[in-house]
Coordinates of N, CA, C and O and ligand atoms in Angstrom, one line a residue:
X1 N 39.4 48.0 -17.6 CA 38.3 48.4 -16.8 C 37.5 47.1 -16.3 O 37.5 46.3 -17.2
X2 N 37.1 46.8 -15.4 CA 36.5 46.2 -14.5 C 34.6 46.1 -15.1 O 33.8 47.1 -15.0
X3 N 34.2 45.0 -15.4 CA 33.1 44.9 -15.5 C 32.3 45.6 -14.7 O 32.6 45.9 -13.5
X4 N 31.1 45.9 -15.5 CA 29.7 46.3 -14.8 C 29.0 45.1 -14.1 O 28.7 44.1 -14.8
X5 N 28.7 45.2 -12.9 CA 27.6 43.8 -12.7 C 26.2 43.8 -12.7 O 25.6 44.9 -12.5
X6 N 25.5 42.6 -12.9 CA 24.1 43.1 -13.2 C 23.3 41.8 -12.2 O 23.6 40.6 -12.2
X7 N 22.3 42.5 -11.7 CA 21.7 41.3 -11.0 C 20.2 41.4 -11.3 O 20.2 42.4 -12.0
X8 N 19.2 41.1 -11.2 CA 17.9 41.4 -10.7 C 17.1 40.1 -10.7 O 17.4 39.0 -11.3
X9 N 16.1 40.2 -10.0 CA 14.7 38.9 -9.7 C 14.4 38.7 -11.1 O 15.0 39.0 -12.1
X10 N 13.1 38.2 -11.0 CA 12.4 37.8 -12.2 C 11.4 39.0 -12.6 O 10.7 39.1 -13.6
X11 N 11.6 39.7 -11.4 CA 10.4 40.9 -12.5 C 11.5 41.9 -13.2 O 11.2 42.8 -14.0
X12 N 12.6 41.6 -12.8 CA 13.3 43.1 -13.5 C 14.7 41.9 -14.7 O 15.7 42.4 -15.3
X13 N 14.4 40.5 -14.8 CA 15.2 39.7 -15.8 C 14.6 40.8 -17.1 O 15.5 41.6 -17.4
X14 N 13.7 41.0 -17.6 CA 14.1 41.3 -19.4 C 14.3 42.7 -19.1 O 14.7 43.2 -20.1
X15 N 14.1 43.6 -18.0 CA 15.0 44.7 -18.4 C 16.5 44.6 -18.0 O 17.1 45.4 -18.7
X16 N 17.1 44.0 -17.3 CA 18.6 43.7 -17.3 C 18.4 43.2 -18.3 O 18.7 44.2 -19.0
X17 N 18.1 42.1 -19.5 CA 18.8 42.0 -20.6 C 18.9 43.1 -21.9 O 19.6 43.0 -22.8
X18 N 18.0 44.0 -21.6 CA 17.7 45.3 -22.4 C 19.2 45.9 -21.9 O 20.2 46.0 -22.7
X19 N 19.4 46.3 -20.6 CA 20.6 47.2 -20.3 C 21.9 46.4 -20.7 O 22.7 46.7 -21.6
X20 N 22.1 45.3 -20.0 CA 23.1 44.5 -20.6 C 23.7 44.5 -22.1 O 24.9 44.4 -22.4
X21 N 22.7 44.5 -22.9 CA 22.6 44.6 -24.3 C 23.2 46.2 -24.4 O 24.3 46.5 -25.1
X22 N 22.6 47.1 -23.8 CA 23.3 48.1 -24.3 C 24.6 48.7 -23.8 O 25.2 49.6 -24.2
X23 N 24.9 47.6 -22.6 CA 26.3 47.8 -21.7 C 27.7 47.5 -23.0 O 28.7 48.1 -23.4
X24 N 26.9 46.1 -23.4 CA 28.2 45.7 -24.4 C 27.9 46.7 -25.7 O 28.8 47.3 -26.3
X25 N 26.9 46.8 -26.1 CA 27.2 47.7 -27.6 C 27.8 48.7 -26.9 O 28.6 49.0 -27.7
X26 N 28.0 49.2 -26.1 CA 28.8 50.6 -25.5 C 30.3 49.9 -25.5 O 31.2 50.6 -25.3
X27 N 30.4 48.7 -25.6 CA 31.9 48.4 -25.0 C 32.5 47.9 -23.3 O 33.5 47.4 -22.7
X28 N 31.3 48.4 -23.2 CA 31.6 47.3 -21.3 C 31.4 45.9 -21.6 O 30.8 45.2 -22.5
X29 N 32.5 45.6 -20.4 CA 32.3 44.2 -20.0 C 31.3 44.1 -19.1 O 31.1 45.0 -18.3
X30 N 30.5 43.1 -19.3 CA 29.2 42.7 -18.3 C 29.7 41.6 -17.4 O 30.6 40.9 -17.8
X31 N 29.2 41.4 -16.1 CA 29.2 40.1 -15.0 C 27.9 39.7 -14.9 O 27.4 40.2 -13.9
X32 N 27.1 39.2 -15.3 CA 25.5 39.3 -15.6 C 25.4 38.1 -14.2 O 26.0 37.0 -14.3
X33 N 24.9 38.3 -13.3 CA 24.9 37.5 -11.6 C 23.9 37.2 -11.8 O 23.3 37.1 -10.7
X34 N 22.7 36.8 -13.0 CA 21.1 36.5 -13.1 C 20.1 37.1 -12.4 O 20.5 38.0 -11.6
X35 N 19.1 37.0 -12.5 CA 18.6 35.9 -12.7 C 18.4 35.5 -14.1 O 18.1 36.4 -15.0
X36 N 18.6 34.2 -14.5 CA 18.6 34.0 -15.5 C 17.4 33.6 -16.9 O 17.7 33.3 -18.0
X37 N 16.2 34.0 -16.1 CA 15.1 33.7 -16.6 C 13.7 34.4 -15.7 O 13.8 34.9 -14.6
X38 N 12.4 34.3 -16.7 CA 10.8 34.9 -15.8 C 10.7 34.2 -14.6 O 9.8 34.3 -13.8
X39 N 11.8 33.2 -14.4 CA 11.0 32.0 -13.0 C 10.9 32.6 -11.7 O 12.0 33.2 -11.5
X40 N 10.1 32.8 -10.8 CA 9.9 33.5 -9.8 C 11.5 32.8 -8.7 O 11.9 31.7 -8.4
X41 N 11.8 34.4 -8.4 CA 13.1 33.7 -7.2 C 13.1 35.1 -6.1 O 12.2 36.0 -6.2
X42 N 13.8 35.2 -5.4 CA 13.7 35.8 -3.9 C 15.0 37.4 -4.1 O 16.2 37.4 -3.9
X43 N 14.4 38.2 -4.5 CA 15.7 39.5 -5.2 C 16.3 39.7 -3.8 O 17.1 40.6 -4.0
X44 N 16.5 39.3 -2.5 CA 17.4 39.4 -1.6 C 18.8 38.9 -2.4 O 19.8 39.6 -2.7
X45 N 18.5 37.6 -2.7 CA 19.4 36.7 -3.3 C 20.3 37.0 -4.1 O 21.5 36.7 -4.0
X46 N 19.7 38.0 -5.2 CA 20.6 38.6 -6.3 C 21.2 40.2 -5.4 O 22.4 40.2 -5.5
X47 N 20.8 40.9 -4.8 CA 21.4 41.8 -4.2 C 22.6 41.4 -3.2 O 23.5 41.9 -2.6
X48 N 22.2 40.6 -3.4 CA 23.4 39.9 -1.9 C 24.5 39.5 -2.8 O 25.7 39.5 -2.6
X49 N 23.9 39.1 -4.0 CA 25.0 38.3 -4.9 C 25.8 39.9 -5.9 O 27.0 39.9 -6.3
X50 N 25.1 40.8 -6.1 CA 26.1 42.0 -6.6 C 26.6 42.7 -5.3 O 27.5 43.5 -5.7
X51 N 26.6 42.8 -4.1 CA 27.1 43.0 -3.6 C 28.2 42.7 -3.4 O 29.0 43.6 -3.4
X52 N 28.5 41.4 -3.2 CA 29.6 40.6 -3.2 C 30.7 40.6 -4.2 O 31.8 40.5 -3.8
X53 N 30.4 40.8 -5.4 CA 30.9 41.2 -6.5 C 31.7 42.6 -6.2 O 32.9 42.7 -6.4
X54 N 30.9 43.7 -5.7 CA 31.2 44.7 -5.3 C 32.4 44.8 -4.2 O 33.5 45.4 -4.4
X55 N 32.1 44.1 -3.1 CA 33.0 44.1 -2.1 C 34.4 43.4 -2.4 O 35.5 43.6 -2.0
X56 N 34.0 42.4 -3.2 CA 35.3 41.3 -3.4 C 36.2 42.1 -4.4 O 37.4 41.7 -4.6
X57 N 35.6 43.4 -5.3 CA 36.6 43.6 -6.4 C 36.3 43.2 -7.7 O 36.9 43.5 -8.8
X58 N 35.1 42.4 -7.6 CA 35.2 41.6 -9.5 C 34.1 42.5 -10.3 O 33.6 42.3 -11.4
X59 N 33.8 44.0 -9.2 CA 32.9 45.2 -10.3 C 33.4 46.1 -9.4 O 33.9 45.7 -8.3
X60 N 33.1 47.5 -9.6 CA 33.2 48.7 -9.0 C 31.7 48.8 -9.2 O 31.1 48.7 -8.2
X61 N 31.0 49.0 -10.2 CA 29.9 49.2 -10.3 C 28.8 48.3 -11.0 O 28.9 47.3 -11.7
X62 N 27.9 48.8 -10.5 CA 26.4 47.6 -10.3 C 25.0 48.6 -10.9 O 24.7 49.7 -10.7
X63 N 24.4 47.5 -11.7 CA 23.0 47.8 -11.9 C 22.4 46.7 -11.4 O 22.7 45.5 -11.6
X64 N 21.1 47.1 -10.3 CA 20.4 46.1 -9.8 C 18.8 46.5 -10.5 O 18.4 47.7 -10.6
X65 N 18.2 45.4 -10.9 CA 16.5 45.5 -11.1 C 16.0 44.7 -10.4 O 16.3 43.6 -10.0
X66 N 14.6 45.5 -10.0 CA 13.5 44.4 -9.5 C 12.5 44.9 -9.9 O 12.5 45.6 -10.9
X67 N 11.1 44.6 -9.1 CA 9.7 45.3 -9.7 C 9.6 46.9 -9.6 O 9.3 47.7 -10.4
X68 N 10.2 46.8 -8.2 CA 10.2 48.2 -8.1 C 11.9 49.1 -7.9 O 12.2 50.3 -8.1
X69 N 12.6 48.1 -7.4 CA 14.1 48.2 -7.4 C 14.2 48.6 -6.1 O 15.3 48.7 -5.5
X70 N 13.0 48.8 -5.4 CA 13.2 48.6 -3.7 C 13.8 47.8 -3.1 O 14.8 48.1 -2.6
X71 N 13.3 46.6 -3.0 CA 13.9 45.5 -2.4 C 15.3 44.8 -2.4 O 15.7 44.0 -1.6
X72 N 16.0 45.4 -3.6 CA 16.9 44.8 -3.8 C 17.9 46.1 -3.9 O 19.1 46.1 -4.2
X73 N 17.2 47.0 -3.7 CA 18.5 47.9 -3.1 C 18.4 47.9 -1.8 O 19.5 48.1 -1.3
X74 N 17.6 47.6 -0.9 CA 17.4 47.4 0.4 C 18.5 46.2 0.8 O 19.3 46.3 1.8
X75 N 18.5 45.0 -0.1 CA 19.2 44.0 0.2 C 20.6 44.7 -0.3 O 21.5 44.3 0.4
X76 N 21.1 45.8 -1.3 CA 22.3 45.7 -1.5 C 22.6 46.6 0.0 O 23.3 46.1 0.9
X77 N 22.1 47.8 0.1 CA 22.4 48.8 1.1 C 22.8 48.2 2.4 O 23.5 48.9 3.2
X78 N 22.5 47.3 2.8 CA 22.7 46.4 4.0 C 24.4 45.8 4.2 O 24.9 45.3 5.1
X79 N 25.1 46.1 2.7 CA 26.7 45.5 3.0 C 27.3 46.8 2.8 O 27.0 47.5 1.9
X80 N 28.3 47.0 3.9 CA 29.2 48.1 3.6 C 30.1 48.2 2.5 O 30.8 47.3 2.2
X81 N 30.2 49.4 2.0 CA 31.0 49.8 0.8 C 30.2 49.5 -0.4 O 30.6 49.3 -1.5
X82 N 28.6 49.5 0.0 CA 27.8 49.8 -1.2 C 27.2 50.9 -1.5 O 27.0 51.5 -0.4
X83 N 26.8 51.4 -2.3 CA 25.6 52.7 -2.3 C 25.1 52.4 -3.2 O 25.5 52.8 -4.3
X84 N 23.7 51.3 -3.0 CA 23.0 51.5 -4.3 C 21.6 52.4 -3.6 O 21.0 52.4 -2.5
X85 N 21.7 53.4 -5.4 CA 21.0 54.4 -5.3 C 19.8 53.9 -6.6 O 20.1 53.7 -7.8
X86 N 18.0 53.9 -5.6 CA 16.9 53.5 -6.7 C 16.8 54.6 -7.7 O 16.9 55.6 -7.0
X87 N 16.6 54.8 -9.0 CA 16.2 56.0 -9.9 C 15.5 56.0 -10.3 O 15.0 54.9 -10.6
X88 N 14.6 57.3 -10.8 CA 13.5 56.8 -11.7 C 13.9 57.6 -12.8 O 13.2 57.3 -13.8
X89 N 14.6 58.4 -12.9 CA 15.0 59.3 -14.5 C 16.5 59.7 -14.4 O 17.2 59.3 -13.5
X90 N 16.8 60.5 -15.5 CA 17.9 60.9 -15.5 C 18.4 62.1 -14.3 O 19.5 62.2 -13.7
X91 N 17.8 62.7 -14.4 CA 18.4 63.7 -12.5 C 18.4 62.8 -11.7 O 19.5 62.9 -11.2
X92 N 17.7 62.0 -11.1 CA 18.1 61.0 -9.8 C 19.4 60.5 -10.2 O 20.2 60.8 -9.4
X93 N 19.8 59.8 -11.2 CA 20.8 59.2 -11.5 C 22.0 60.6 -11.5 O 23.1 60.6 -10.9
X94 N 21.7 61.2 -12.1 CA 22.9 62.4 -12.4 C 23.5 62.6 -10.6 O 24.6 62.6 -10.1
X95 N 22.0 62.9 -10.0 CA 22.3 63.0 -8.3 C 23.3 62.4 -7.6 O 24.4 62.7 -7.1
X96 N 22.5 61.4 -7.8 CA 23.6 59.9 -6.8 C 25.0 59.6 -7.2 O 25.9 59.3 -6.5
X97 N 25.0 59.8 -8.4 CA 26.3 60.0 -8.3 C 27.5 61.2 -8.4 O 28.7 61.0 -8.2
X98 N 26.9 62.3 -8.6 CA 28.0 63.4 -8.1 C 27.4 63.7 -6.5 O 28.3 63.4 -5.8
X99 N 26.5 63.9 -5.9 CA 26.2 63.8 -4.4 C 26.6 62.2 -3.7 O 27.4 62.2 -2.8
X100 N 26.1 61.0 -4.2 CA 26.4 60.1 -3.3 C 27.6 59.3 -3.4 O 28.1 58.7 -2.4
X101 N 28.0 59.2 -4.6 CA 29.0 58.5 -5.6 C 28.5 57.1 -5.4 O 29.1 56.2 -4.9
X102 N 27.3 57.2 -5.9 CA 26.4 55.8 -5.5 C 27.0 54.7 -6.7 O 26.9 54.9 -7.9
X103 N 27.5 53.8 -6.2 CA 28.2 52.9 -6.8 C 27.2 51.1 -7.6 O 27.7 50.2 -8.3
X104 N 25.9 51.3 -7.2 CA 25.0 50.6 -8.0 C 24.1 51.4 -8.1 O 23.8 52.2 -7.2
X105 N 23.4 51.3 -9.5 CA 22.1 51.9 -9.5 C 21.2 51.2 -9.7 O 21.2 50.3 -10.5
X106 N 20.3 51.4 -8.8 CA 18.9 50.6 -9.3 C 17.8 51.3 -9.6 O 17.5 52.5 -9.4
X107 N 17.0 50.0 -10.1 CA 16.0 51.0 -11.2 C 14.1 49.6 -11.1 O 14.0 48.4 -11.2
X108 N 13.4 50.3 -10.9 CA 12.7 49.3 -11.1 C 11.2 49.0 -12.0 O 10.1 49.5 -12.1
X109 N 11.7 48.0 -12.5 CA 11.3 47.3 -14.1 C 9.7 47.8 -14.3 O 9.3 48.1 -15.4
X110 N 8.8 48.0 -13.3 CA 7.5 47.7 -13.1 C 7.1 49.0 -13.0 O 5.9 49.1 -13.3
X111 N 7.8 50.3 -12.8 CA 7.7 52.0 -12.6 C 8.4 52.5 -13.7 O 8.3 53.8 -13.8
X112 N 9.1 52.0 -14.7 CA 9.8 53.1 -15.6 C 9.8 51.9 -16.8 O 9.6 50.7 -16.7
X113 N 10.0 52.7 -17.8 CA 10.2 51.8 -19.3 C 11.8 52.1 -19.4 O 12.5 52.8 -18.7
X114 N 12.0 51.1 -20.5 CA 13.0 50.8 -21.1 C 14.0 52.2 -21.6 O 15.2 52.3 -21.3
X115 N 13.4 53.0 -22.1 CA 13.7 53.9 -22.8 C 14.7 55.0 -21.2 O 15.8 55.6 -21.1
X116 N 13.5 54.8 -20.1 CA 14.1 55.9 -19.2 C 15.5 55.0 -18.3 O 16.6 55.5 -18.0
X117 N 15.2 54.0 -18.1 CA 15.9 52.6 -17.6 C 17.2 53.0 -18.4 O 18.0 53.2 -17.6
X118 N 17.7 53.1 -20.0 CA 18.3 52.9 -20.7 C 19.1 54.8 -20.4 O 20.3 54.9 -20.5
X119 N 18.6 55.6 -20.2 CA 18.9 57.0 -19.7 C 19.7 57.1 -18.4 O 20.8 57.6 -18.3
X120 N 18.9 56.3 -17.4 CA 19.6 56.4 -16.5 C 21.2 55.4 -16.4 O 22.3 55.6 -15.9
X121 N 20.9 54.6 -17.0 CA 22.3 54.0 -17.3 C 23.3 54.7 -17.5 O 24.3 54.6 -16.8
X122 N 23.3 56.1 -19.2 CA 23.9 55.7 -19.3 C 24.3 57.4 -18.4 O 25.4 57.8 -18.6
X123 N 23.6 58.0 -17.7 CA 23.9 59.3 -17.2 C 25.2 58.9 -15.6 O 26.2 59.5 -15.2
X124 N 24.3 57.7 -15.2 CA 25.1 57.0 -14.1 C 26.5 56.7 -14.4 O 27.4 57.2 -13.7
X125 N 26.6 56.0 -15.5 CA 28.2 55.6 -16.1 C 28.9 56.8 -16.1 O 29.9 57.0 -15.5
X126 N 28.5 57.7 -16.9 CA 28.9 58.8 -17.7 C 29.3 60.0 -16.4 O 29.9 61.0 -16.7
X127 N 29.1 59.7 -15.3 CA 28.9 61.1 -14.4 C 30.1 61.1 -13.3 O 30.1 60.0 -12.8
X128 N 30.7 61.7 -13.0 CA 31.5 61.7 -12.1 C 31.0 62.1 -10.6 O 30.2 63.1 -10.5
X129 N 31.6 61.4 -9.4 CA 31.3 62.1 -8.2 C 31.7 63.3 -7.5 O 32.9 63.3 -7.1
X130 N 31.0 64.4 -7.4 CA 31.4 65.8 -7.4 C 32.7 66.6 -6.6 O 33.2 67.7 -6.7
X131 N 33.1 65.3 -5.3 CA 33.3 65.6 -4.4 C 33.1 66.8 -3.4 O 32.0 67.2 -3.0
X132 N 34.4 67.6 -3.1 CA 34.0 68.8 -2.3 C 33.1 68.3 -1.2 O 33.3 67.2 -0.6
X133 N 32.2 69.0 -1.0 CA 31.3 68.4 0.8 C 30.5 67.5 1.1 O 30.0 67.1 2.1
X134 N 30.5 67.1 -0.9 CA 30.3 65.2 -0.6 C 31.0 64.5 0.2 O 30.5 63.8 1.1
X135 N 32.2 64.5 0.1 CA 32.8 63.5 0.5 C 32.9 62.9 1.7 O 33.3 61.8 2.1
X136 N 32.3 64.2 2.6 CA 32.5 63.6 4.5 C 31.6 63.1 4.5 O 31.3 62.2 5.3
X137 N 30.4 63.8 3.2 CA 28.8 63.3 3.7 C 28.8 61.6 3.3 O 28.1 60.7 3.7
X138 N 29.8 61.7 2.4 CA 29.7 60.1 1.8 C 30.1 59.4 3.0 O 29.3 58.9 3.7
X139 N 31.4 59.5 3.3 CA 32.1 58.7 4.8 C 31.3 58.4 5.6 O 31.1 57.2 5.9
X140 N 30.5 59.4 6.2 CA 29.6 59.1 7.2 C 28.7 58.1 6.7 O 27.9 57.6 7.5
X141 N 28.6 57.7 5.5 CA 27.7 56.2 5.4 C 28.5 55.0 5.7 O 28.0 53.9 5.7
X142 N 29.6 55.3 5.9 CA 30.3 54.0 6.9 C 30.7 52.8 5.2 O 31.2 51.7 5.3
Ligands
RB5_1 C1 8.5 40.6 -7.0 O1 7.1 40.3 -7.1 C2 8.6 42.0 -6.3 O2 8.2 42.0 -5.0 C3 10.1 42.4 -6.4 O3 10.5 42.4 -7.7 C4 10.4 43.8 -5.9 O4 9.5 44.8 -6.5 C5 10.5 43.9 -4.4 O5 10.9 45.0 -3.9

């Protein structure tokens, strides 16, 4: 199986290390794309960088953090053959991916704790895309 990748800014670094942490006790491989510390840096950067990961093949799927996980799903949503979908609990997450087959989730560090962060993880992994009259609706996102 193909690593999970993980990116976020400096406001969403210690909850990627919280998920990450619980990616490998589950047995995933992690691609951790940084940031690698609190130092303030620009979350375009890291969305652009799981993206890439995405498109090139070295993840199928992505967790992105930021403060609010706006921004940096905004930066991922901008490359085709992404769908990152922002969450704030476990039904959003359950959603996006049997409706969108949203392929990164993001989540952001500064609106939810650890505990719902760590929910939606693992509802995302865990869920399959429903297909049926998803699927044209998905296509049409190009
Ligand atoms: C960083 O201060 C913050 O703007 C960023 O993490 C994010 O919330 C942007 O959408």
């Amino acid at each position: 199986m193909k690593p999970i990748a993980l990116a976020s800014d400096h406001a969403g670094y210690e909850l990627k290390t919280v998920l990450a942490g619980e990616l490998e006790a589950a047995g995933y491989a992690v691609l951790d794309l940084g940031t690698d510390g609190p130092d303030s840096v620009d979350y375009p950067d890291y969305g652009h960088a799981l993206a890439a990961a995405i498109s090139e093949g070295r993840a199928e799927r992505g967790v992105a953090v930021c403060g609010t996980g706006i921004g940096i799903s905004i930066a991922l949503n901008r490359h085709p053959g992404v769908r990152a979908a922002l969450c704030h609990d476990d039904t959003s997450a359950r959603l996006a991916r049997e409706h969108n087959d949203a392929n990164v989730l993001a989540l952001g560090a500064r609106l939810i704790g650890s505990e719902v962060a760590k929910d939606c993880l693992k509802v995302f992994l865990d869920t399959r895309f429903a297909e049926g009259r998803h699927v044209g609706r998905v296509a049409k996102l190009g």
